CSV table of C-alpha atoms and ligand atoms in Angstrom, one decimal:
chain,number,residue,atom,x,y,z
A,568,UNK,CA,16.9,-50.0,89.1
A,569,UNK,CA,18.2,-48.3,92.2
A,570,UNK,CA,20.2,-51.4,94.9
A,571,UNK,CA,18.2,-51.5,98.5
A,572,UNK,CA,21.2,-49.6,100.0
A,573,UNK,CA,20.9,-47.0,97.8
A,574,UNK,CA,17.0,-46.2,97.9
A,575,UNK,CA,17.7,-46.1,101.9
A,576,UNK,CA,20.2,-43.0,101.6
A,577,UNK,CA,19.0,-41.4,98.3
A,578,UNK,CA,15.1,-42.4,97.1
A,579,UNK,CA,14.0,-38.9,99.6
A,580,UNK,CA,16.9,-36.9,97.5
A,581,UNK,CA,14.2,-35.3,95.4
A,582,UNK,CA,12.0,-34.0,98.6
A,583,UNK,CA,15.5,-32.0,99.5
A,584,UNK,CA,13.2,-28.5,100.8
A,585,UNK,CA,17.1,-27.1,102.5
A,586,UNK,CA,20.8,-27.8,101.8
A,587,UNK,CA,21.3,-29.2,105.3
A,588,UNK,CA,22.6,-32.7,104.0
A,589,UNK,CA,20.3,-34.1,107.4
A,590,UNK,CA,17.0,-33.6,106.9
A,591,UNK,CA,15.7,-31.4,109.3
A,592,UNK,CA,13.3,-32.4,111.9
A,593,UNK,CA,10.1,-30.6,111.4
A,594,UNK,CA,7.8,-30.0,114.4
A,595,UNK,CA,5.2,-28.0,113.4
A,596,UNK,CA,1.7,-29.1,112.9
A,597,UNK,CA,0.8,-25.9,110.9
A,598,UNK,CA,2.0,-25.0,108.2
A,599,UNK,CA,1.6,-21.2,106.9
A,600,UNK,CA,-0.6,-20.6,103.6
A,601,UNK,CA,0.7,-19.4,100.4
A,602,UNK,CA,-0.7,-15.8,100.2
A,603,UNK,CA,0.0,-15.4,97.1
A,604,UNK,CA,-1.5,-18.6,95.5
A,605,UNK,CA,-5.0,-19.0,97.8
A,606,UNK,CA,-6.9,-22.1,96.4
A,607,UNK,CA,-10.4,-23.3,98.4
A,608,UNK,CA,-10.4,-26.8,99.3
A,609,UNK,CA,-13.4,-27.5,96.8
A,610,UNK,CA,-11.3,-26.4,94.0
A,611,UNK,CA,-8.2,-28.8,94.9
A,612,UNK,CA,-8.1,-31.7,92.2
A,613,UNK,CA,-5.7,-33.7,93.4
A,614,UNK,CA,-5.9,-33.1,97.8
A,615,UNK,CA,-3.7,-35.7,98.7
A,616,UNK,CA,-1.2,-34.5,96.3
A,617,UNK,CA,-1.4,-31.1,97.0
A,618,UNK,CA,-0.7,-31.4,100.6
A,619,UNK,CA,2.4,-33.6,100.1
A,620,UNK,CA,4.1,-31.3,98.5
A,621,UNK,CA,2.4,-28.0,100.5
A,622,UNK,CA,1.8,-29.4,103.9
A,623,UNK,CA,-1.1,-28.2,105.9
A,624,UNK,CA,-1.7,-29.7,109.0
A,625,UNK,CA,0.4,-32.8,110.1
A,626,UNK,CA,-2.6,-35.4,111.0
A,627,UNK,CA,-2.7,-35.3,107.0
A,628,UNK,CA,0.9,-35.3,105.8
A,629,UNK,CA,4.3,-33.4,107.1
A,630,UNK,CA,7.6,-33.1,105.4
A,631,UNK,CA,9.3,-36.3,107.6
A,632,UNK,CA,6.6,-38.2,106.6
A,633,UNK,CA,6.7,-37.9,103.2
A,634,UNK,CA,9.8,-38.2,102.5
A,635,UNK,CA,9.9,-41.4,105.0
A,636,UNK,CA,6.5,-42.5,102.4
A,637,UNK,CA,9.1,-42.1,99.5
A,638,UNK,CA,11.7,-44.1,101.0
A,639,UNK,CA,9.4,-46.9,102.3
A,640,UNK,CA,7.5,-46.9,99.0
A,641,UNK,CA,10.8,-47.7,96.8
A,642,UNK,CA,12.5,-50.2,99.2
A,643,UNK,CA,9.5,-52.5,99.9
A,644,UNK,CA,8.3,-52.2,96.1
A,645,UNK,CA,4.9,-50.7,95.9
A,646,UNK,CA,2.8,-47.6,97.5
A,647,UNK,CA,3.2,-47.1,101.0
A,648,UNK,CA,1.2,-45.8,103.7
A,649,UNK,CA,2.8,-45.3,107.0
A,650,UNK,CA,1.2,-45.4,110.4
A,651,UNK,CA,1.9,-44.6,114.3
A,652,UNK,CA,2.5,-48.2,114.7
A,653,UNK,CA,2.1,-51.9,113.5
A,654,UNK,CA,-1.3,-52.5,114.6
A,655,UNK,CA,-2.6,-49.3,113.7
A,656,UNK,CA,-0.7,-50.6,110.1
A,657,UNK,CA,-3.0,-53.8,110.2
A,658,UNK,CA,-6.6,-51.5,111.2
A,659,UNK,CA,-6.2,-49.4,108.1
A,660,UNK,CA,-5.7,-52.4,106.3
A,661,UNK,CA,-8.6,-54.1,107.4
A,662,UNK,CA,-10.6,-51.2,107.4
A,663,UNK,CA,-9.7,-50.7,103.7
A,664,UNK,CA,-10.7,-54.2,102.5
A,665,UNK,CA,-14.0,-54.2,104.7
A,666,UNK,CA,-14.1,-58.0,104.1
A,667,UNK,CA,-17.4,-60.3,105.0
A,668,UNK,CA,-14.6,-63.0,106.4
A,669,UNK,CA,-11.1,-63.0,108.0
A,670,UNK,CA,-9.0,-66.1,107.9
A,671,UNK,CA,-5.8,-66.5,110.2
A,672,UNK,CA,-4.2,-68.9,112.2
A,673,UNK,CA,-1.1,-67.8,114.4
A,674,UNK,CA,0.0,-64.5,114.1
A,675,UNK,CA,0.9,-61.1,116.1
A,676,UNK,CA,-1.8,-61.0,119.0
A,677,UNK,CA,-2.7,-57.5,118.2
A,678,UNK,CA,-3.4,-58.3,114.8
A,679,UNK,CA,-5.7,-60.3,115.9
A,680,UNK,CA,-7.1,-58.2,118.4
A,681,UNK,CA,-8.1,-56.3,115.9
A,682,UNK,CA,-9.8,-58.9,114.1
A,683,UNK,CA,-11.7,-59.9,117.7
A,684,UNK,CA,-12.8,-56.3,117.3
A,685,UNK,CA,-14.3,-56.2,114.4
A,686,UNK,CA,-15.7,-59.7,115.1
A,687,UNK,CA,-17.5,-58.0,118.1
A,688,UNK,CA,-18.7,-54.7,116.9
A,689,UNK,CA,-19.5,-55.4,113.2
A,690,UNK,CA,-19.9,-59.1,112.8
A,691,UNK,CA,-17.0,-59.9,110.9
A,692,UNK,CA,-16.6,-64.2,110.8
A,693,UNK,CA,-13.4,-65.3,111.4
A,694,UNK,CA,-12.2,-68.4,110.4
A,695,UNK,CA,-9.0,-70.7,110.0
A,696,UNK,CA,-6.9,-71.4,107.1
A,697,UNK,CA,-7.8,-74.7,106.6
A,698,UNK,CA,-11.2,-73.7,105.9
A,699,UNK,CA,-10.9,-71.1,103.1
A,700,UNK,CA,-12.0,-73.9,100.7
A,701,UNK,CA,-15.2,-74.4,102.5
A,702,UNK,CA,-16.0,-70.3,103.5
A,703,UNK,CA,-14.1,-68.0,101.5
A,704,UNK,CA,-15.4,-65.8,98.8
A,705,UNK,CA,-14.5,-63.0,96.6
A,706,UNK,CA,-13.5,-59.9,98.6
A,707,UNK,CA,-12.6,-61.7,101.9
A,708,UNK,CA,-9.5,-61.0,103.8
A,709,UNK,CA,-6.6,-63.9,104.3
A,710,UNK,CA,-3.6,-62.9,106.4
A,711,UNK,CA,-0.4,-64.6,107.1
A,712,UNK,CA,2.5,-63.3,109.4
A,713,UNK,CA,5.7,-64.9,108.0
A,714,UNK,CA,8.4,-65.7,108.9
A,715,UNK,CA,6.2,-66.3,112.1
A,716,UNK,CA,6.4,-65.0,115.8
A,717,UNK,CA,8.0,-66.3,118.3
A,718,UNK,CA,9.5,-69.1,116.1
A,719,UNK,CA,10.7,-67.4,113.2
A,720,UNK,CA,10.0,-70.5,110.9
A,721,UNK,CA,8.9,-69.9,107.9
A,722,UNK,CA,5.1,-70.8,106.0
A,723,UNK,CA,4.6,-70.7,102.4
A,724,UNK,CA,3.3,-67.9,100.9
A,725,UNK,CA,2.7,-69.2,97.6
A,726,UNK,CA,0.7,-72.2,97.8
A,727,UNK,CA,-1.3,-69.9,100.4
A,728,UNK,CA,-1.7,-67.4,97.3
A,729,UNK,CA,-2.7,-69.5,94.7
A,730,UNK,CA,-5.8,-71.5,97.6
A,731,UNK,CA,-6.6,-67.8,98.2
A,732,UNK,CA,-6.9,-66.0,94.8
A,733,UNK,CA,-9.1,-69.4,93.7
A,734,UNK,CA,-11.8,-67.6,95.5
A,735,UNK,CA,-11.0,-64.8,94.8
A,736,UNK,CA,-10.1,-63.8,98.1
A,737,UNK,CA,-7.4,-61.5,99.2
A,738,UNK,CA,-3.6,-62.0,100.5
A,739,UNK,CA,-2.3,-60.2,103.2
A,740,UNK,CA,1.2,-60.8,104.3
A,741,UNK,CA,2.7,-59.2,107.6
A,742,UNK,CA,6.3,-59.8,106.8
A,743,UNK,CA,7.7,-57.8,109.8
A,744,UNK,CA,9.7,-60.6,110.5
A,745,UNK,CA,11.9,-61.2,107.2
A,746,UNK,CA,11.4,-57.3,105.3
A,747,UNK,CA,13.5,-56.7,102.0
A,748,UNK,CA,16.1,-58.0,101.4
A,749,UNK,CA,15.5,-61.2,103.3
A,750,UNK,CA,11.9,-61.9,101.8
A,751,UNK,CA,9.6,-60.2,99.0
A,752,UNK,CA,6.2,-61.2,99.6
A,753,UNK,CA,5.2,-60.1,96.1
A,754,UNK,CA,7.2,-62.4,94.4
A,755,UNK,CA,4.5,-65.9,96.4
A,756,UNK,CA,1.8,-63.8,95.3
A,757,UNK,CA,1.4,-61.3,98.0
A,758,UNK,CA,-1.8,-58.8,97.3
A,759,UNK,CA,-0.7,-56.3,100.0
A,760,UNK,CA,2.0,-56.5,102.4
A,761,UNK,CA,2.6,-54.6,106.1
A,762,UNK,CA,5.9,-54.2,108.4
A,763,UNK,CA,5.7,-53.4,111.7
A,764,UNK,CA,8.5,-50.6,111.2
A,765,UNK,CA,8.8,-51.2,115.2
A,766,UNK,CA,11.2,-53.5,114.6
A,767,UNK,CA,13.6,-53.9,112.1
A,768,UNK,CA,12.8,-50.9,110.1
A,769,UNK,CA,13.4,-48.9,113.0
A,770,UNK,CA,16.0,-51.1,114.2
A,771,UNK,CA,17.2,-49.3,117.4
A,772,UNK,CA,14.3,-50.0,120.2
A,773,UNK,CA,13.4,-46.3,120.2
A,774,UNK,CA,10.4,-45.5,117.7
A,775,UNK,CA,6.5,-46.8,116.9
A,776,UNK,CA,5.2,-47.1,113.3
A,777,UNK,CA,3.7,-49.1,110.9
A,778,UNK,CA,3.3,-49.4,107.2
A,779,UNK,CA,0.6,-50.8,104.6
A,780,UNK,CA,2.1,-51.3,101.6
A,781,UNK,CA,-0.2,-52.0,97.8
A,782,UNK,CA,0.5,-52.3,94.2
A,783,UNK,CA,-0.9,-48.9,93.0
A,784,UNK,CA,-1.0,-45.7,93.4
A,785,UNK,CA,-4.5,-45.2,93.4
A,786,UNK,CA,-5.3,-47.8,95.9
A,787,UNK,CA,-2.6,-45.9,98.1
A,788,UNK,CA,-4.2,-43.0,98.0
A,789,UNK,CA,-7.6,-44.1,99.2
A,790,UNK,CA,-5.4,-45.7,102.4
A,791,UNK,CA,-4.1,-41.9,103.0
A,792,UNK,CA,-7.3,-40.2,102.9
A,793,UNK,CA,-8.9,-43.2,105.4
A,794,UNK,CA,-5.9,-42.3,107.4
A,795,UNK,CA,-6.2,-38.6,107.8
A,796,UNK,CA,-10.0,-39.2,109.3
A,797,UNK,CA,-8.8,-42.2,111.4
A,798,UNK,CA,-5.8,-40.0,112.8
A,799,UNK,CA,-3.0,-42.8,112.5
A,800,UNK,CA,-0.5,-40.6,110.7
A,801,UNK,CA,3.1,-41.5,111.7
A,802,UNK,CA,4.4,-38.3,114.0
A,803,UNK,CA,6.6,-36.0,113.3
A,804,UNK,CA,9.8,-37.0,115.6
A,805,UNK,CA,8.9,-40.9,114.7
A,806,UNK,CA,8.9,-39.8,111.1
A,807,UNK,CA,12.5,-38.5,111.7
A,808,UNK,CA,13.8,-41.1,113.8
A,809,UNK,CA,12.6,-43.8,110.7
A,810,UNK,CA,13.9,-42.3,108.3
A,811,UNK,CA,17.6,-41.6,109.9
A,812,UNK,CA,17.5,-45.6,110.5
A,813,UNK,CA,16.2,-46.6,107.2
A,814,UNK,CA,19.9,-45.1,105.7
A,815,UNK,CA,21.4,-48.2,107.5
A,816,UNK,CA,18.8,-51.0,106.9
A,817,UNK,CA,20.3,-52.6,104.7
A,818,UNK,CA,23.7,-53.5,106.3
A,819,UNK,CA,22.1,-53.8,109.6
A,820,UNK,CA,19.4,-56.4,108.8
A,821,UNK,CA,22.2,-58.4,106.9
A,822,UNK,CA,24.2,-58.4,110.0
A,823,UNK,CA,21.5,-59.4,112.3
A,824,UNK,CA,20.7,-62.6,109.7
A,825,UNK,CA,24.1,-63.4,109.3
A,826,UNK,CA,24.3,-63.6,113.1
A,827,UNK,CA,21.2,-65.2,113.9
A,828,UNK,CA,21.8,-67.8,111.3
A,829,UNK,CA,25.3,-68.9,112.8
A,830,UNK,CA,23.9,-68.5,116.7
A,831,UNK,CA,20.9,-71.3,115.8
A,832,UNK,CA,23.8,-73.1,114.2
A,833,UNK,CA,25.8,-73.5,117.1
A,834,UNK,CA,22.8,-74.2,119.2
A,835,UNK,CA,21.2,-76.7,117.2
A,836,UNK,CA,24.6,-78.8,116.8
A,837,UNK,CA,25.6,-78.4,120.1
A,838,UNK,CA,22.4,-78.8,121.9
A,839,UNK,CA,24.0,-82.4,123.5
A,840,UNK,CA,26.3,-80.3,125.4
A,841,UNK,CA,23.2,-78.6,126.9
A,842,UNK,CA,21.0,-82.1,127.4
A,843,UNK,CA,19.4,-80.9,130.7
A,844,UNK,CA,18.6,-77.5,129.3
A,845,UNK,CA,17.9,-76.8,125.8
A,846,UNK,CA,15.0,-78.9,124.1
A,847,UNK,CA,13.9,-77.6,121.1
A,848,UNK,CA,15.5,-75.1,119.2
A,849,UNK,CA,13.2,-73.2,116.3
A,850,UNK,CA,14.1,-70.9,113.8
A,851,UNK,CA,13.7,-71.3,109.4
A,852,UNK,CA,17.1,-72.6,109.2
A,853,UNK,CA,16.7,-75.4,110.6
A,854,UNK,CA,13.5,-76.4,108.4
A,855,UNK,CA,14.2,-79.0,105.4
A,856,UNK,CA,11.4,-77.9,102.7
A,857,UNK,CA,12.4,-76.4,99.2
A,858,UNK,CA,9.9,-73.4,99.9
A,859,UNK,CA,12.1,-72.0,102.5
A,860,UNK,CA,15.1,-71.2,100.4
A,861,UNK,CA,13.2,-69.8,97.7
A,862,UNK,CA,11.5,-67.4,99.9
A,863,UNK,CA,13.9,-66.1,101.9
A,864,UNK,CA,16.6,-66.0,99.2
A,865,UNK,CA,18.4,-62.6,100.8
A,866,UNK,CA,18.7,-64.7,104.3
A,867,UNK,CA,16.7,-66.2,107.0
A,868,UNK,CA,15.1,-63.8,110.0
A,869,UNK,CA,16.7,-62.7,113.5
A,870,UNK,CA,14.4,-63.8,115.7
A,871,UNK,CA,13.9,-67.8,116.9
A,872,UNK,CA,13.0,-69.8,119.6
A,873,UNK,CA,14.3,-72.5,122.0
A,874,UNK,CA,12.4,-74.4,124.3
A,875,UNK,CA,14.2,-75.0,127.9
A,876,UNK,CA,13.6,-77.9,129.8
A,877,UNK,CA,11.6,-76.3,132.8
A,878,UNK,CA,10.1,-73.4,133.8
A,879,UNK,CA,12.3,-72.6,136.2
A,880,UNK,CA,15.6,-72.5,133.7
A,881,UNK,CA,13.4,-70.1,131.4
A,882,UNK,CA,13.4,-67.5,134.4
A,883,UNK,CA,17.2,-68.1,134.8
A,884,UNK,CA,18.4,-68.1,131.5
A,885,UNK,CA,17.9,-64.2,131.2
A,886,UNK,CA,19.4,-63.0,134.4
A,887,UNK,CA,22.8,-65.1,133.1
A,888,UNK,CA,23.0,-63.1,130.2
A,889,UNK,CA,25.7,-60.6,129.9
A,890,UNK,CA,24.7,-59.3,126.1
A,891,UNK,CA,21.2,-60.4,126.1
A,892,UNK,CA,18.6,-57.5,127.6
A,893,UNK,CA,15.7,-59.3,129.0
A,894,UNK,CA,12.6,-57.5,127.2
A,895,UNK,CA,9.8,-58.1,124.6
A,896,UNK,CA,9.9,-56.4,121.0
A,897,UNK,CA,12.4,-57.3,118.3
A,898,UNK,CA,14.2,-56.9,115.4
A,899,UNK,CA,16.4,-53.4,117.2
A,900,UNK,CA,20.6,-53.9,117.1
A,901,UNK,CA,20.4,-54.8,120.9
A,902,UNK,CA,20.3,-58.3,121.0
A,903,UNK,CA,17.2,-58.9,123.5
A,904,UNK,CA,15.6,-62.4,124.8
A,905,UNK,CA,12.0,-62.9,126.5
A,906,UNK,CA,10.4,-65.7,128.6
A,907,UNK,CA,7.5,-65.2,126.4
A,908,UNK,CA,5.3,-67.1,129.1
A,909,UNK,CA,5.4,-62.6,130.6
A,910,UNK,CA,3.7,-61.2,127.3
A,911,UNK,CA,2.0,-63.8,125.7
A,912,UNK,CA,-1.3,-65.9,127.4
A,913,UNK,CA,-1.3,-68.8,125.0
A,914,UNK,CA,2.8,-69.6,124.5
A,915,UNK,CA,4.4,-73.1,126.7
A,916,UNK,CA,5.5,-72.0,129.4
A,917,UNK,CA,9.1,-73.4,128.7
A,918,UNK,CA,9.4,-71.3,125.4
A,919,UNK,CA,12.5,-68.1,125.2
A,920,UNK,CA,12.1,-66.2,122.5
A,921,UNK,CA,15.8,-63.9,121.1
A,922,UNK,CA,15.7,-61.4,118.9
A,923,UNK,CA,19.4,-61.1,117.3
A,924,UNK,CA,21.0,-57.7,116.9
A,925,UNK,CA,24.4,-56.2,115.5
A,926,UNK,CA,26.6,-57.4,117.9
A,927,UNK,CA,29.5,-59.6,117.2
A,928,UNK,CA,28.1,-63.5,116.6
A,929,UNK,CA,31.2,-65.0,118.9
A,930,UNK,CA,30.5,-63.1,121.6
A,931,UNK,CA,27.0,-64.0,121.5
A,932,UNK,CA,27.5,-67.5,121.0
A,933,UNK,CA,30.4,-67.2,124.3
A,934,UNK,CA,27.2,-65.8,126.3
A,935,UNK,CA,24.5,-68.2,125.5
A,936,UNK,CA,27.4,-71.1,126.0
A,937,UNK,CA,28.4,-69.5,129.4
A,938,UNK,CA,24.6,-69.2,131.1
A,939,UNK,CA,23.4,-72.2,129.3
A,940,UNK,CA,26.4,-74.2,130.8
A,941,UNK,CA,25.6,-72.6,134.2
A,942,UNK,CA,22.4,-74.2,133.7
A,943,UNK,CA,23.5,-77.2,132.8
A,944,UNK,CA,25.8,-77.7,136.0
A,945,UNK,CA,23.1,-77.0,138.3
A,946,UNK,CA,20.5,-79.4,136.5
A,947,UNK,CA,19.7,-82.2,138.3
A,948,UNK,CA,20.1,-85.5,136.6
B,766,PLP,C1,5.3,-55.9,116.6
B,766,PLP,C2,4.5,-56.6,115.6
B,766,PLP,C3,3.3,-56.0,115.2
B,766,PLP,C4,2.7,-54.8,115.8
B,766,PLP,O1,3.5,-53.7,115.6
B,766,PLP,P1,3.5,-52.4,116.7
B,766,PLP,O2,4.4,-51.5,116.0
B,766,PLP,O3,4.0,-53.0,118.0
B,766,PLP,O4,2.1,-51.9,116.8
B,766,PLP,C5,2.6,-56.7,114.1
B,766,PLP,N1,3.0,-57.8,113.6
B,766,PLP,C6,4.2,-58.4,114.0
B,766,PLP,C7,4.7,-59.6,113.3
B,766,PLP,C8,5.0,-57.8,115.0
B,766,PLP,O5,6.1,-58.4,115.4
């Protein structure tokens, strides 16, 4: 089998339409008929086929995207679907598998938005994990975002997989915070997985899309055709500005571990230097059970947490950051850090969430150590 590196640069080789060695950015959201070979709609056996390989009209399918479905499909094992962003990702997926009853605890807000929605509208229940002994049945949806958001710790996805397919029930796993090759949800049991491709897919803070991803083809060919009536095909440009960062995933997600891992390191055993400051520091790293290891055998995620001491320090910390961009969203080569008390209702107050990019881990580490010791020397005792 093809390495990870290698299906980022080459798995879209076989889609090649010119011999520009960059794919070429294609606009259009037409595409002219074949005069010469005129087939009806009605007579079409295989649509969605078809109009991959003879695009018609873009909401459906358009040369960036496919050959961004190829990529995605090889390098996060399974049949892709891709979408105009996460949460667009997480409707189809919902939509698909129509469940009676939703179970979730923490997770993305807009996940469970979504979820609120459908609680609202169509009377979907909505319950807890903790209670899929007492309410699940066959067909119902289970969804777990791991690692998870803002911590970046790290919940296991197996002995959720083996409470959930008891009943018969179904596994979803968002695993936009750890993709391949840091974690393979399919190997805990996994029944479909999503990425927000936001984030590290994307990696460089400049596109939206999302992606569904299932075991067979079939199945991801019924998400397709949903998609082309709920108009969430990934556009065009988006298409092109995915698929130019997926040729660099690899080395770039690696990096941004390798980084993170040291960075929560440092802060964890130094954290008596910073007594009047840092409290708390989260990330998977730092947690002790066996589960961990085995699931996120290619590294550990680039986003964790700290808690600060007050309020107060969490609005300074940012502004005494040199390398540090103070902003939401995560997972781009820009190291970035967030008071997450300004995008998130139901966070403490006291919590800073950093996203760890590409940048070298020393001078990281010099600028955290530099504004946290600022912090430190104005602290009161
Ligand atoms: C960002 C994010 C989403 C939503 O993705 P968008 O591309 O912003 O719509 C879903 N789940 C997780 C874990 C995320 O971090």
């Amino acid at each position: 089998m093809t390495h990870l590196s290698t299906a980022c640069i080459h798995a879209d080789d076989i889609h090649n339409r010119v011999t520009d060695v960059a794919p070429p950015i294609n606009v259009s959201t037409t595409f002219r008929y074949d005069n010469e070979n005129l087939v009806p709609e009605v007579e079409i056996e295989n649509f969605i086929e078809t109009i991959e390989q003879t695009p018609v009209y873009s909401r459906e399918s358009h040369p960036n995207s496919f050959r961004l479905q190829t990529v995605l499909s090889d390098i996060l094992g399974g049949h892709a679907a891709v979408y105009n962003s996460g949460v667009s990702a997480f409707h189809a997926l919902i939509f698909h598998y129509n469940p009676k009853r939703f179970f979730m605890d923490d997770g993305y807000s807009g996940v469970r938005g979504i979820a609120t929605l459908y609680q609202e509208k169509h009377g979907l229940e909505t319950y807890k994990l903790h209670q899929i002994e007492e309410f699940a049945e066959k067909g119902d949806l289970i969804h777990l975002e791991v690692p998870l958001n803002p911590y970046g710790t790290c919940r296991d996805i197996a002995a959720l997989a083996k409470r959930v397919h008891k009943k018969g029930a179904i596994l979803s796993i968002d695993s936009t915070l750890a993709p391949p090759p840091l974690q393979d949800a399919w190997d805990f049991g996994a029944d479909v997985v999503m990425h927000s491709a936001t984030k590290y897919l994307g990696g460089h803070s400049d596109l939206l899309a999302g992606v569904v991803v299932v075991k067979t083809m079939e199945q991801q060919r019924k998400l397709i055709r949903e998609r082309i009536f709920l108009g969430t095909n990934v556009g065009n440009l988006e298409s092109f500005l995915l698929l130019r960062s997926l040729r660099t995933f690899e080395m770039r997600v690696l990096k941004q571990s390798e980084n993170a891992t040291k960075i929560v390191s440092f802060l964890h055993e130094n954290k008596a230097n910073y007594s009047k400051v840092l409290n708390e520091v989260y990330h998977s790293s730092l947690q002790k059970e066996a589960f961990v290891q085995r699931q996120l055998a290619g590294g550990h995620g680039a986003v964790f947490s700290v808690t600060l001491r007050s309020v107060e320090q969490c609005k300074k910390l940012p502004a005494k950051l040199v390398y540090f961009q103070h902003a939401t969203s995560l997972g781009g080569v820009e190291s970035l850090i967030e008071w997450r008390a300004l995008s998130d209702t139901k966070i403490d107050p006291c919590l800073v969430r950093l996203s760890i990019g590409c940048e070298n881990a020393d001078d990281l580490i010099q600028d955290l150590d530099n504004a946290l010791n600022a912090l430190q020397g104005a602290a009161k005792d």
